[in-house]
Amino acid sequence: MGAFRDLMHDFNTLVLSGEYSADAYCPGAGVAEGAAVRRRDPSPAGARRRVKGEDGAPPEAVAAQHVCNRVAQAEDNGALDGLTVVELKEYLRVVKAPGGGAKRKAELLESVRTALKREQKKKCKAE
């Protein structure tokens, strides 16, 4: 770009009048006022930030609790069919129930229902 500097200067002085202001006509590629500025992440490459829950719990525990709450709420509302396959598999993984390798959603739902019944029995025995 440095090679074109003189050429651009000559063009600006010969063709454009002295009252021409590039800033007035072309604001340029500057950052707009109030716009977010992207900054480089100072952490080493590949390092992931871990966001803890409100009570200081590790993110895995927060995610597991979220999935369990979502499945329990769906069961209460009779809407287990509305959950995604990913949510169903994650629930089975969290409660350490078999059936995560099911091929169809219907098989996953059956495994989740079985796991929910088993979890309810555990809660009843614990109380």
PDB file of C-alpha atoms in Angstrom:
ATOM      1  CA  MET A   1       0.000   0.000   0.000  1.00  0.00           C
ATOM      2  CA  GLY A   2       2.955   2.269   0.605  1.00  0.00           C
ATOM      3  CA  ALA A   3       3.760   2.161  -3.120  1.00  0.00           C
ATOM      4  CA  PHE A   4       0.443   3.831  -3.903  1.00  0.00           C
ATOM      5  CA  ARG A   5       0.767   6.555  -1.275  1.00  0.00           C
ATOM      6  CA  ASP A   6       2.331   9.107  -3.657  1.00  0.00           C
ATOM      7  CA  LEU A   7      -0.126   8.244  -6.415  1.00  0.00           C
ATOM      8  CA  MET A   8      -3.090   8.742  -4.081  1.00  0.00           C
ATOM      9  CA  HIS A   9      -1.660  12.039  -2.834  1.00  0.00           C
ATOM     10  CA  ASP A  10      -1.253  13.297  -6.418  1.00  0.00           C
ATOM     11  CA  PHE A  11      -4.800  12.211  -7.272  1.00  0.00           C
ATOM     12  CA  ASN A  12      -6.233  13.955  -4.223  1.00  0.00           C
ATOM     13  CA  THR A  13      -4.415  17.217  -4.904  1.00  0.00           C
ATOM     14  CA  LEU A  14      -5.056  17.315  -8.683  1.00  0.00           C
ATOM     15  CA  VAL A  15      -8.607  15.973  -8.952  1.00  0.00           C
ATOM     16  CA  LEU A  16     -10.236  16.818  -5.661  1.00  0.00           C
ATOM     17  CA  SER A  17     -10.531  20.391  -4.531  1.00  0.00           C
ATOM     18  CA  GLY A  18      -8.877  21.608  -1.370  1.00  0.00           C
ATOM     19  CA  GLU A  19     -12.197  21.793   0.430  1.00  0.00           C
ATOM     20  CA  TYR A  20     -12.907  18.079  -0.084  1.00  0.00           C
ATOM     21  CA  SER A  21     -12.987  16.167   3.176  1.00  0.00           C
ATOM     22  CA  ALA A  22     -12.929  12.399   3.020  1.00  0.00           C
ATOM     23  CA  ASP A  23     -14.188  12.216   6.589  1.00  0.00           C
ATOM     24  CA  ALA A  24     -17.273  14.232   5.653  1.00  0.00           C
ATOM     25  CA  TYR A  25     -18.196  12.080   2.644  1.00  0.00           C
ATOM     26  CA  CYS A  26     -16.802   8.696   3.665  1.00  0.00           C
ATOM     27  CA  PRO A  27     -16.692   8.154   7.407  1.00  0.00           C
ATOM     28  CA  GLY A  28     -14.365   5.240   6.816  1.00  0.00           C
ATOM     29  CA  ALA A  29     -13.990   1.935   8.503  1.00  0.00           C
ATOM     30  CA  GLY A  30     -13.655   3.369  11.968  1.00  0.00           C
ATOM     31  CA  VAL A  31     -15.664   2.044  14.855  1.00  0.00           C
ATOM     32  CA  ALA A  32     -19.061   3.648  15.176  1.00  0.00           C
ATOM     33  CA  GLU A  33     -19.785   5.472  18.374  1.00  0.00           C
ATOM     34  CA  GLY A  34     -21.225   3.114  20.963  1.00  0.00           C
ATOM     35  CA  ALA A  35     -20.372   0.014  18.932  1.00  0.00           C
ATOM     36  CA  ALA A  36     -18.880  -3.015  20.608  1.00  0.00           C
ATOM     37  CA  VAL A  37     -15.177  -3.489  20.062  1.00  0.00           C
ATOM     38  CA  ARG A  38     -13.861  -6.993  19.686  1.00  0.00           C
ATOM     39  CA  ARG A  39     -10.745  -7.622  21.702  1.00  0.00           C
ATOM     40  CA  ARG A  40      -8.361 -10.526  21.535  1.00  0.00           C
ATOM     41  CA  ASP A  41      -8.728 -13.114  24.244  1.00  0.00           C
ATOM     42  CA  PRO A  42      -5.632 -12.985  26.456  1.00  0.00           C
ATOM     43  CA  SER A  43      -6.024 -16.629  27.490  1.00  0.00           C
ATOM     44  CA  PRO A  44      -3.914 -19.224  25.683  1.00  0.00           C
ATOM     45  CA  ALA A  45      -5.356 -20.832  22.585  1.00  0.00           C
ATOM     46  CA  GLY A  46      -7.640 -23.737  23.328  1.00  0.00           C
ATOM     47  CA  ALA A  47      -8.300 -22.681  26.915  1.00  0.00           C
ATOM     48  CA  ARG A  48     -12.009 -22.496  27.669  1.00  0.00           C
ATOM     49  CA  ARG A  49     -13.543 -20.118  30.116  1.00  0.00           C
ATOM     50  CA  ARG A  50     -15.582 -21.812  32.773  1.00  0.00           C
ATOM     51  CA  VAL A  51     -18.619 -19.982  34.007  1.00  0.00           C
ATOM     52  CA  LYS A  52     -19.694 -21.007  37.470  1.00  0.00           C
ATOM     53  CA  GLY A  53     -23.248 -21.076  38.658  1.00  0.00           C
ATOM     54  CA  GLU A  54     -24.677 -18.539  41.062  1.00  0.00           C
ATOM     55  CA  ASP A  55     -23.833 -20.736  44.029  1.00  0.00           C
ATOM     56  CA  GLY A  56     -20.274 -21.357  42.791  1.00  0.00           C
ATOM     57  CA  ALA A  57     -21.068 -24.801  41.385  1.00  0.00           C
ATOM     58  CA  PRO A  58     -19.008 -26.017  38.425  1.00  0.00           C
ATOM     59  CA  PRO A  59     -20.646 -25.506  35.013  1.00  0.00           C
ATOM     60  CA  GLU A  60     -21.133 -29.254  34.482  1.00  0.00           C
ATOM     61  CA  ALA A  61     -23.237 -29.481  37.636  1.00  0.00           C
ATOM     62  CA  VAL A  62     -25.259 -26.438  36.618  1.00  0.00           C
ATOM     63  CA  ALA A  63     -25.913 -27.925  33.160  1.00  0.00           C
ATOM     64  CA  ALA A  64     -26.839 -31.298  34.663  1.00  0.00           C
ATOM     65  CA  GLN A  65     -29.277 -29.667  37.068  1.00  0.00           C
ATOM     66  CA  HIS A  66     -30.777 -27.652  34.207  1.00  0.00           C
ATOM     67  CA  VAL A  67     -31.362 -30.795  32.122  1.00  0.00           C
ATOM     68  CA  CYS A  68     -32.895 -32.644  35.076  1.00  0.00           C
ATOM     69  CA  ASN A  69     -35.209 -29.727  35.832  1.00  0.00           C
ATOM     70  CA  ARG A  70     -36.218 -29.439  32.179  1.00  0.00           C
ATOM     71  CA  VAL A  71     -37.060 -33.152  31.920  1.00  0.00           C
ATOM     72  CA  ALA A  72     -38.955 -33.132  35.231  1.00  0.00           C
ATOM     73  CA  GLN A  73     -40.948 -30.082  34.134  1.00  0.00           C
ATOM     74  CA  ALA A  74     -41.725 -31.693  30.769  1.00  0.00           C
ATOM     75  CA  GLU A  75     -42.911 -34.844  32.541  1.00  0.00           C
ATOM     76  CA  ASP A  76     -45.156 -32.832  34.859  1.00  0.00           C
ATOM     77  CA  ASN A  77     -46.704 -31.091  31.850  1.00  0.00           C
ATOM     78  CA  GLY A  78     -46.965 -34.297  29.810  1.00  0.00           C
ATOM     79  CA  ALA A  79     -44.619 -32.864  27.206  1.00  0.00           C
ATOM     80  CA  LEU A  80     -41.715 -35.316  27.144  1.00  0.00           C
ATOM     81  CA  ASP A  81     -42.270 -35.663  23.391  1.00  0.00           C
ATOM     82  CA  GLY A  82     -41.377 -31.985  23.003  1.00  0.00           C
ATOM     83  CA  LEU A  83     -37.827 -32.457  24.276  1.00  0.00           C
ATOM     84  CA  THR A  84     -35.025 -32.822  21.776  1.00  0.00           C
ATOM     85  CA  VAL A  85     -33.011 -36.000  21.296  1.00  0.00           C
ATOM     86  CA  VAL A  86     -29.952 -34.195  22.657  1.00  0.00           C
ATOM     87  CA  GLU A  87     -31.790 -33.260  25.858  1.00  0.00           C
ATOM     88  CA  LEU A  88     -33.064 -36.806  26.312  1.00  0.00           C
ATOM     89  CA  LYS A  89     -29.602 -38.318  25.813  1.00  0.00           C
ATOM     90  CA  GLU A  90     -28.055 -35.762  28.163  1.00  0.00           C
ATOM     91  CA  TYR A  91     -30.618 -36.618  30.840  1.00  0.00           C
ATOM     92  CA  LEU A  92     -29.859 -40.328  30.518  1.00  0.00           C
ATOM     93  CA  ARG A  93     -26.147 -39.552  30.793  1.00  0.00           C
ATOM     94  CA  VAL A  94     -26.639 -37.387  33.884  1.00  0.00           C
ATOM     95  CA  VAL A  95     -28.727 -39.966  35.759  1.00  0.00           C
ATOM     96  CA  LYS A  96     -26.426 -42.762  34.552  1.00  0.00           C
ATOM     97  CA  ALA A  97     -29.298 -44.687  33.002  1.00  0.00           C
ATOM     98  CA  PRO A  98     -28.931 -47.116  30.103  1.00  0.00           C
ATOM     99  CA  GLY A  99     -30.492 -46.312  26.771  1.00  0.00           C
ATOM    100  CA  GLY A 100     -28.369 -43.424  25.547  1.00  0.00           C
ATOM    101  CA  GLY A 101     -27.471 -45.416  22.445  1.00  0.00           C
ATOM    102  CA  ALA A 102     -31.074 -45.729  21.271  1.00  0.00           C
ATOM    103  CA  LYS A 103     -31.610 -45.305  17.550  1.00  0.00           C
ATOM    104  CA  ARG A 104     -35.039 -43.687  17.639  1.00  0.00           C
ATOM    105  CA  LYS A 105     -36.613 -40.967  19.722  1.00  0.00           C
ATOM    106  CA  ALA A 106     -39.364 -43.348  20.855  1.00  0.00           C
ATOM    107  CA  GLU A 107     -36.728 -45.665  22.342  1.00  0.00           C
ATOM    108  CA  LEU A 108     -35.101 -42.707  24.093  1.00  0.00           C
ATOM    109  CA  LEU A 109     -38.439 -41.605  25.517  1.00  0.00           C
ATOM    110  CA  GLU A 110     -39.051 -45.091  26.880  1.00  0.00           C
ATOM    111  CA  SER A 111     -35.611 -45.100  28.517  1.00  0.00           C
ATOM    112  CA  VAL A 112     -36.233 -41.646  30.003  1.00  0.00           C
ATOM    113  CA  ARG A 113     -39.629 -42.707  31.374  1.00  0.00           C
ATOM    114  CA  THR A 114     -38.028 -45.780  32.958  1.00  0.00           C
ATOM    115  CA  ALA A 115     -35.274 -43.623  34.441  1.00  0.00           C
ATOM    116  CA  LEU A 116     -37.822 -41.144  35.775  1.00  0.00           C
ATOM    117  CA  LYS A 117     -39.755 -43.947  37.499  1.00  0.00           C
ATOM    118  CA  ARG A 118     -36.503 -45.232  39.003  1.00  0.00           C
ATOM    119  CA  GLU A 119     -35.589 -41.725  40.200  1.00  0.00           C
ATOM    120  CA  GLN A 120     -39.035 -41.292  41.759  1.00  0.00           C
ATOM    121  CA  LYS A 121     -38.613 -44.559  43.674  1.00  0.00           C
ATOM    122  CA  LYS A 122     -35.243 -43.350  44.955  1.00  0.00           C
ATOM    123  CA  LYS A 123     -36.818 -40.084  46.122  1.00  0.00           C
ATOM    124  CA  CYS A 124     -39.634 -41.978  47.883  1.00  0.00           C
ATOM    125  CA  LYS A 125     -37.149 -44.247  49.667  1.00  0.00           C
ATOM    126  CA  ALA A 126     -34.996 -41.260  50.658  1.00  0.00           C
ATOM    127  CA  GLU A 127     -37.968 -39.428  52.224  1.00  0.00           C
TER     128      GLU A 127
END
